[in-house]
Amino acid sequence: MTEELTTKRTSQWKDVWLQFKTHRGAVIGMIVFSIICFLVAFGPWFWTLDPNYIDIRAKNQGPSFLHPMGTDQLGRDTFSNLLAGGRVSLLVGVTAMALSVLFGTLIGVISGFFKRLDGPLMRLTDLFLALPLLPLLLVMIMLFRDTLRGLFGPETGIFILIVSAIGLTSWMPIARIVRGDVLAVKEREFVLAARSLGTHNTQMITRHILPNVMSPIMVSATLSVAAAIITESALSFLGLGFPSDFPTWGRLLYDSTNFMKLSPERVIYPGLAISLTVLSVNYIGDGLRDALDPRIRGR
Amino acid sequence: MKIKSLVLGTAAAFSVASMAIADRGSDGHVNIIYWQAPSILNPYLSGGTKDVESSSMIIEPLARYNQDGELTPWLVNEIPTVANGGVSADLMSITWKLTPGIKWSDGSALTAHDVVFTGQYCMDPAGGCAQSNKLADVSNIEALDDLTVKVSFSVTKPFPYGPFVGAEQPIIQKAQFADCMGAKAPECTAENFGPIGTGPFVVTDFKANDVISMEANPHYRDASKPAFASVTFKGGGDAAAAARSVLETGEFDYAWNLQIDPTILSQMAEGGKGEVISSFGTAVERLMVNLSNPDPALGDKRSTLEGGPHPFLTDAAVRRALSVAIDRNLLAEVGYGAAGKATCNVVPGPAMYVSTANDECLVQDIAKANNILEAAGWKRGSDGVREKDGVRLSILYQTSTNAVRQDTQALVKQWWSEIGVETELKNISASVFFGGDQSSPDTYQKHFSDIEMYTNLFSGTDPEAYMGSWVCSEMPMPSNNWMGNNMPRYCNPAYDAMAAELATTAAIEDRARIVMAMNDMLMQEGAMIPLIHRGRVSAHSNKLGGVVQNTWDSELWNVADWYRN
């Protein structure tokens, strides 16, 4: 009897965690992602070599105690570059994700909830979906780089530009998913009940609709972190994006391709970092989807 | 012993001779790769090196420069000079005598009328000829008889070897191009993609921006040449892939312009399948200083004379300190290997034009650079960046996207930070940077930065036209659609006067003296900071013989002499 009571009292989030734990891939993904985040966030405090410091006498070295991942063609330490690059890549990923989730949810909820706005907003979404992403990014970077650079300085300016460029071009799938769920939730009895009690639209959305569409939003969020990291890598790989002395994983990969035969590990390290991050984040998203779905949970 | 070596020597001589008298087409097929793909085979409609060099296998000039930079007769028997009467005593005309018996690849004879037509074709103002600067001051071209052509100038020309000399000025066939004059020139696709020429090869198929197929010219003047029956001239890819295809996989026999990390190149060369060749001409990798103000707040006046002078690069002490802080020898070693040498001059050759007045910069001296700045009143601020009267030494340093250039940027940035100069790096895709698009803010002509880096050079051995790049009127600005070569916005009446003097000076010693003075003026007044004297780097397969690297003309200038080892 007591046992039954305690089970009933468990919070919703505990249930989610219990379900999440059963997804082995998701748990491993979370551990790996945590390690990467920890290394990248606190690593530069312990590994204090400046990623941009050139020691030309130590160029093209293999792994050693002084340089655990070797050095590049100018004698810069690969490990500290990887740490510094990870900071930027992860920050870009998380910020761009926040931006695209914000836009996607906003547009998705509005177009799902207000019938009159549905048509125009969904056509806008289609329009954005039809735009070729990479050329659009290139044009945006060319048009706004100088303005933002003048306003915020070279690195912050480019950061804002890249994050908003990625965010503004990746909200569409989220908007569509959220709209679909909102349409379904809107017709449920509890919404009708709330409506008959005189609940306003704002409260209806924040109290009843949003909590019920949280699960697809969370999942899309994790997936778009991965997408943002890959897009940033693609931009850096094309030699656009951040200045050449500003390491990101994509740029490290790009710079290393020429040396692939001479020192293959230089390509493998940033490539592995990108793959591990994206893979672990994807697994976390997969686990979250199962855990957040009450119909799957508990089975 | 002596007899034995004599016998061996004779045998060797015979084998060389037998190779030389091999039949035309006896050596099969040769593959050439240019990682920038040719888009047209008419150099009069394109200034691109790739187009000029690919077409040089098909069409030829009257004379060209050999590997030592000497003028060499090509479709003529001798170079006209004042001594042999070919150049008039008043230096107002030059008369070329064609070698009799030269045939076009369609079997018809090359005549002086073709030469006259070529000049008219390029001088037609509606044609937009890319090589019209070579025909500057030409007043008349006439055929005195079928094999004699006289070029007259409107001014005295101490150096009359502009027209019809070098790979940029080949002779095209009048019969073929007669309907392609003026505005119709770019429309003649069949002609521009398959010119009839006097050269060793004939185009059989041309795919723009991709591949050219050629076969030996059956009417080539030397019956035993070329040794190859057919050529595949492939374009596209990047420098590293091109090098790999010759040095590692052996798919290609010749690869052009290999600006890649010397460590990678030498590692590829260790494969033993091919050989890297380089030779030095006049190419100099340099920093172009912006003497005008590139502040974005100036709007349309940005980087123009109206925008006012640069806040700190107009200070000679700053420019000298920037130059002295650079270790050019290290830059050459890291980025160019054997294909780069430190230089302090914008004119690095030929030897008689090279000044020694600026050699201070050959040795890096950070302490001296610091002292120069300190003495000029630039004091370090709290963040280590020097400033004076509220002006910080903060530089935006741009160049094209290329791994070697980004390495150079990183090194220079580190040295400049040691003397209290803050540097922001920017790299722009080469097709945009050198693209000349009016609407792009990132072209090298607009120079919306404090310092920009690229390589420039002059073809042939005479720097007159090149030195004319930095006169006041050559400044790129909105009113001339940002055309012009004076990227530093350097303007000094004394320099302009010397440029005018050079144009009318005949004696070679006097010309050398003026060129050196002009070079020194550019260096000492800080219009540019030269870094590396760059060689042309190419690679050829061990199975390909007869390659003679030439920086003064097309690299493929002697392709008729190539043979299979």
PDB file of C-alpha atoms in Angstrom, chain A residues 47-167:
ATOM      1  CA  TRP A  47      45.800  23.254 -20.500  1.00  0.00           C
ATOM      2  CA  THR A  48      47.042  26.814 -20.636  1.00  0.00           C
ATOM      3  CA  LEU A  49      48.935  26.835 -23.961  1.00  0.00           C
ATOM      4  CA  ASP A  50      47.637  29.685 -26.138  1.00  0.00           C
ATOM      5  CA  PRO A  51      46.006  28.103 -29.214  1.00  0.00           C
ATOM      6  CA  ASN A  52      47.321  30.912 -31.396  1.00  0.00           C
ATOM      7  CA  TYR A  53      50.887  30.899 -30.129  1.00  0.00           C
ATOM      8  CA  ILE A  54      53.247  30.031 -32.968  1.00  0.00           C
ATOM      9  CA  ASP A  55      56.370  28.066 -32.140  1.00  0.00           C
ATOM     10  CA  ILE A  56      57.778  27.490 -35.571  1.00  0.00           C
ATOM     11  CA  ARG A  57      60.597  25.256 -34.359  1.00  0.00           C
ATOM     12  CA  ALA A  58      58.003  22.761 -33.112  1.00  0.00           C
ATOM     13  CA  LYS A  59      56.039  22.518 -36.342  1.00  0.00           C
ATOM     14  CA  ASN A  60      54.390  19.332 -37.616  1.00  0.00           C
ATOM     15  CA  GLN A  61      55.193  17.364 -34.491  1.00  0.00           C
ATOM     16  CA  GLY A  62      53.567  14.122 -33.526  1.00  0.00           C
ATOM     17  CA  PRO A  63      52.011  13.502 -30.112  1.00  0.00           C
ATOM     18  CA  SER A  64      54.333  14.139 -27.156  1.00  0.00           C
ATOM     19  CA  PHE A  65      54.035  15.115 -23.495  1.00  0.00           C
ATOM     20  CA  LEU A  66      54.383  18.759 -24.433  1.00  0.00           C
ATOM     21  CA  HIS A  67      51.791  18.483 -27.197  1.00  0.00           C
ATOM     22  CA  PRO A  68      49.515  15.470 -26.590  1.00  0.00           C
ATOM     23  CA  MET A  69      47.914  15.799 -30.021  1.00  0.00           C
ATOM     24  CA  GLY A  70      50.956  17.176 -31.798  1.00  0.00           C
ATOM     25  CA  THR A  71      51.320  20.547 -33.486  1.00  0.00           C
ATOM     26  CA  ASP A  72      50.232  22.030 -36.808  1.00  0.00           C
ATOM     27  CA  GLN A  73      52.314  23.401 -39.653  1.00  0.00           C
ATOM     28  CA  LEU A  74      53.147  26.560 -37.681  1.00  0.00           C
ATOM     29  CA  GLY A  75      53.810  24.790 -34.394  1.00  0.00           C
ATOM     30  CA  ARG A  76      50.508  25.679 -32.763  1.00  0.00           C
ATOM     31  CA  ASP A  77      49.299  23.150 -30.195  1.00  0.00           C
ATOM     32  CA  THR A  78      46.521  20.993 -31.651  1.00  0.00           C
ATOM     33  CA  PHE A  79      45.002  20.066 -28.292  1.00  0.00           C
ATOM     34  CA  SER A  80      44.523  23.642 -27.122  1.00  0.00           C
ATOM     35  CA  ASN A  81      43.167  24.515 -30.562  1.00  0.00           C
ATOM     36  CA  LEU A  82      40.680  21.682 -30.242  1.00  0.00           C
ATOM     37  CA  LEU A  83      39.564  22.935 -26.834  1.00  0.00           C
ATOM     38  CA  ALA A  84      39.259  26.543 -27.987  1.00  0.00           C
ATOM     39  CA  GLY A  85      37.537  25.420 -31.181  1.00  0.00           C
ATOM     40  CA  GLY A  86      35.084  23.311 -29.184  1.00  0.00           C
ATOM     41  CA  ARG A  87      34.040  26.325 -27.139  1.00  0.00           C
ATOM     42  CA  VAL A  88      33.110  28.222 -30.264  1.00  0.00           C
ATOM     43  CA  SER A  89      31.496  25.279 -32.026  1.00  0.00           C
ATOM     44  CA  LEU A  90      29.388  24.283 -29.020  1.00  0.00           C
ATOM     45  CA  LEU A  91      28.437  27.858 -28.244  1.00  0.00           C
ATOM     46  CA  VAL A  92      27.379  28.356 -31.846  1.00  0.00           C
ATOM     47  CA  GLY A  93      25.400  25.111 -31.699  1.00  0.00           C
ATOM     48  CA  VAL A  94      23.563  25.916 -28.478  1.00  0.00           C
ATOM     49  CA  THR A  95      22.852  29.569 -29.274  1.00  0.00           C
ATOM     50  CA  ALA A  96      21.682  28.838 -32.794  1.00  0.00           C
ATOM     51  CA  MET A  97      19.488  26.065 -31.395  1.00  0.00           C
ATOM     52  CA  ALA A  98      17.917  28.455 -28.881  1.00  0.00           C
ATOM     53  CA  LEU A  99      17.217  30.921 -31.654  1.00  0.00           C
ATOM     54  CA  SER A 100      15.682  28.404 -34.026  1.00  0.00           C
ATOM     55  CA  VAL A 101      13.586  26.805 -31.267  1.00  0.00           C
ATOM     56  CA  LEU A 102      12.313  30.237 -30.279  1.00  0.00           C
ATOM     57  CA  PHE A 103      11.317  31.125 -33.838  1.00  0.00           C
ATOM     58  CA  GLY A 104      10.016  27.682 -34.663  1.00  0.00           C
ATOM     59  CA  THR A 105       7.860  27.424 -31.559  1.00  0.00           C
ATOM     60  CA  LEU A 106       6.516  30.939 -31.902  1.00  0.00           C
ATOM     61  CA  ILE A 107       5.520  30.503 -35.525  1.00  0.00           C
ATOM     62  CA  GLY A 108       4.324  26.942 -35.021  1.00  0.00           C
ATOM     63  CA  VAL A 109       2.086  27.803 -32.060  1.00  0.00           C
ATOM     64  CA  ILE A 110       0.676  30.934 -33.651  1.00  0.00           C
ATOM     65  CA  SER A 111      -0.119  29.265 -36.951  1.00  0.00           C
ATOM     66  CA  GLY A 112      -1.572  26.207 -35.252  1.00  0.00           C
ATOM     67  CA  PHE A 113      -3.656  28.171 -32.793  1.00  0.00           C
ATOM     68  CA  PHE A 114      -4.948  31.057 -34.909  1.00  0.00           C
ATOM     69  CA  LYS A 115      -6.628  29.731 -38.007  1.00  0.00           C
ATOM     70  CA  ARG A 116      -6.463  33.017 -39.903  1.00  0.00           C
ATOM     71  CA  LEU A 117      -2.671  33.241 -39.592  1.00  0.00           C
ATOM     72  CA  ASP A 118      -2.138  29.604 -40.470  1.00  0.00           C
ATOM     73  CA  GLY A 119      -2.104  30.022 -44.247  1.00  0.00           C
ATOM     74  CA  PRO A 120       0.291  32.985 -44.489  1.00  0.00           C
ATOM     75  CA  LEU A 121       2.675  31.675 -41.835  1.00  0.00           C
ATOM     76  CA  MET A 122       2.865  28.215 -43.338  1.00  0.00           C
ATOM     77  CA  ARG A 123       3.517  29.693 -46.798  1.00  0.00           C
ATOM     78  CA  LEU A 124       6.307  31.720 -45.215  1.00  0.00           C
ATOM     79  CA  THR A 125       7.673  28.497 -43.785  1.00  0.00           C
ATOM     80  CA  ASP A 126       7.483  26.855 -47.204  1.00  0.00           C
ATOM     81  CA  LEU A 127       9.289  29.828 -48.677  1.00  0.00           C
ATOM     82  CA  PHE A 128      12.149  29.489 -46.194  1.00  0.00           C
ATOM     83  CA  LEU A 129      12.262  25.739 -46.735  1.00  0.00           C
ATOM     84  CA  ALA A 130      12.597  26.285 -50.462  1.00  0.00           C
ATOM     85  CA  LEU A 131      15.556  28.639 -50.077  1.00  0.00           C
ATOM     86  CA  PRO A 132      18.926  27.025 -50.725  1.00  0.00           C
ATOM     87  CA  LEU A 133      20.605  27.303 -47.353  1.00  0.00           C
ATOM     88  CA  LEU A 134      24.307  27.583 -48.071  1.00  0.00           C
ATOM     89  CA  PRO A 135      24.144  30.234 -50.837  1.00  0.00           C
ATOM     90  CA  LEU A 136      21.767  32.238 -48.640  1.00  0.00           C
ATOM     91  CA  LEU A 137      24.247  32.109 -45.774  1.00  0.00           C
ATOM     92  CA  LEU A 138      27.039  33.232 -48.079  1.00  0.00           C
ATOM     93  CA  VAL A 139      25.017  36.237 -49.210  1.00  0.00           C
ATOM     94  CA  MET A 140      24.095  37.132 -45.629  1.00  0.00           C
ATOM     95  CA  ILE A 141      27.715  36.951 -44.551  1.00  0.00           C
ATOM     96  CA  MET A 142      28.795  39.141 -47.439  1.00  0.00           C
ATOM     97  CA  LEU A 143      26.064  41.736 -46.802  1.00  0.00           C
ATOM     98  CA  PHE A 144      26.207  42.120 -43.048  1.00  0.00           C
ATOM     99  CA  ARG A 145      29.749  41.203 -42.085  1.00  0.00           C
ATOM    100  CA  ASP A 146      31.157  44.719 -42.180  1.00  0.00           C
ATOM    101  CA  THR A 147      28.230  46.322 -40.341  1.00  0.00           C
ATOM    102  CA  LEU A 148      28.280  43.808 -37.514  1.00  0.00           C
ATOM    103  CA  ARG A 149      32.052  43.880 -37.353  1.00  0.00           C
ATOM    104  CA  GLY A 150      31.907  47.633 -36.862  1.00  0.00           C
ATOM    105  CA  LEU A 151      29.244  47.367 -34.160  1.00  0.00           C
ATOM    106  CA  PHE A 152      30.516  44.456 -32.077  1.00  0.00           C
ATOM    107  CA  GLY A 153      34.136  43.917 -33.093  1.00  0.00           C
ATOM    108  CA  PRO A 154      35.421  41.175 -35.414  1.00  0.00           C
ATOM    109  CA  GLU A 155      34.816  38.048 -33.359  1.00  0.00           C
ATOM    110  CA  THR A 156      31.554  38.878 -31.597  1.00  0.00           C
ATOM    111  CA  GLY A 157      30.232  40.399 -34.819  1.00  0.00           C
ATOM    112  CA  ILE A 158      30.882  37.243 -36.816  1.00  0.00           C
ATOM    113  CA  PHE A 159      29.535  35.128 -33.959  1.00  0.00           C
ATOM    114  CA  ILE A 160      26.247  37.038 -33.955  1.00  0.00           C
ATOM    115  CA  LEU A 161      26.094  36.847 -37.731  1.00  0.00           C
ATOM    116  CA  ILE A 162      26.713  33.109 -37.935  1.00  0.00           C
ATOM    117  CA  VAL A 163      24.412  32.246 -35.055  1.00  0.00           C
ATOM    118  CA  SER A 164      21.551  34.343 -36.386  1.00  0.00           C
ATOM    119  CA  ALA A 165      22.161  33.125 -39.934  1.00  0.00           C
ATOM    120  CA  ILE A 166      21.947  29.508 -38.824  1.00  0.00           C
ATOM    121  CA  GLY A 167      19.046  30.197 -36.458  1.00  0.00           C
TER     122      GLY A 167
END
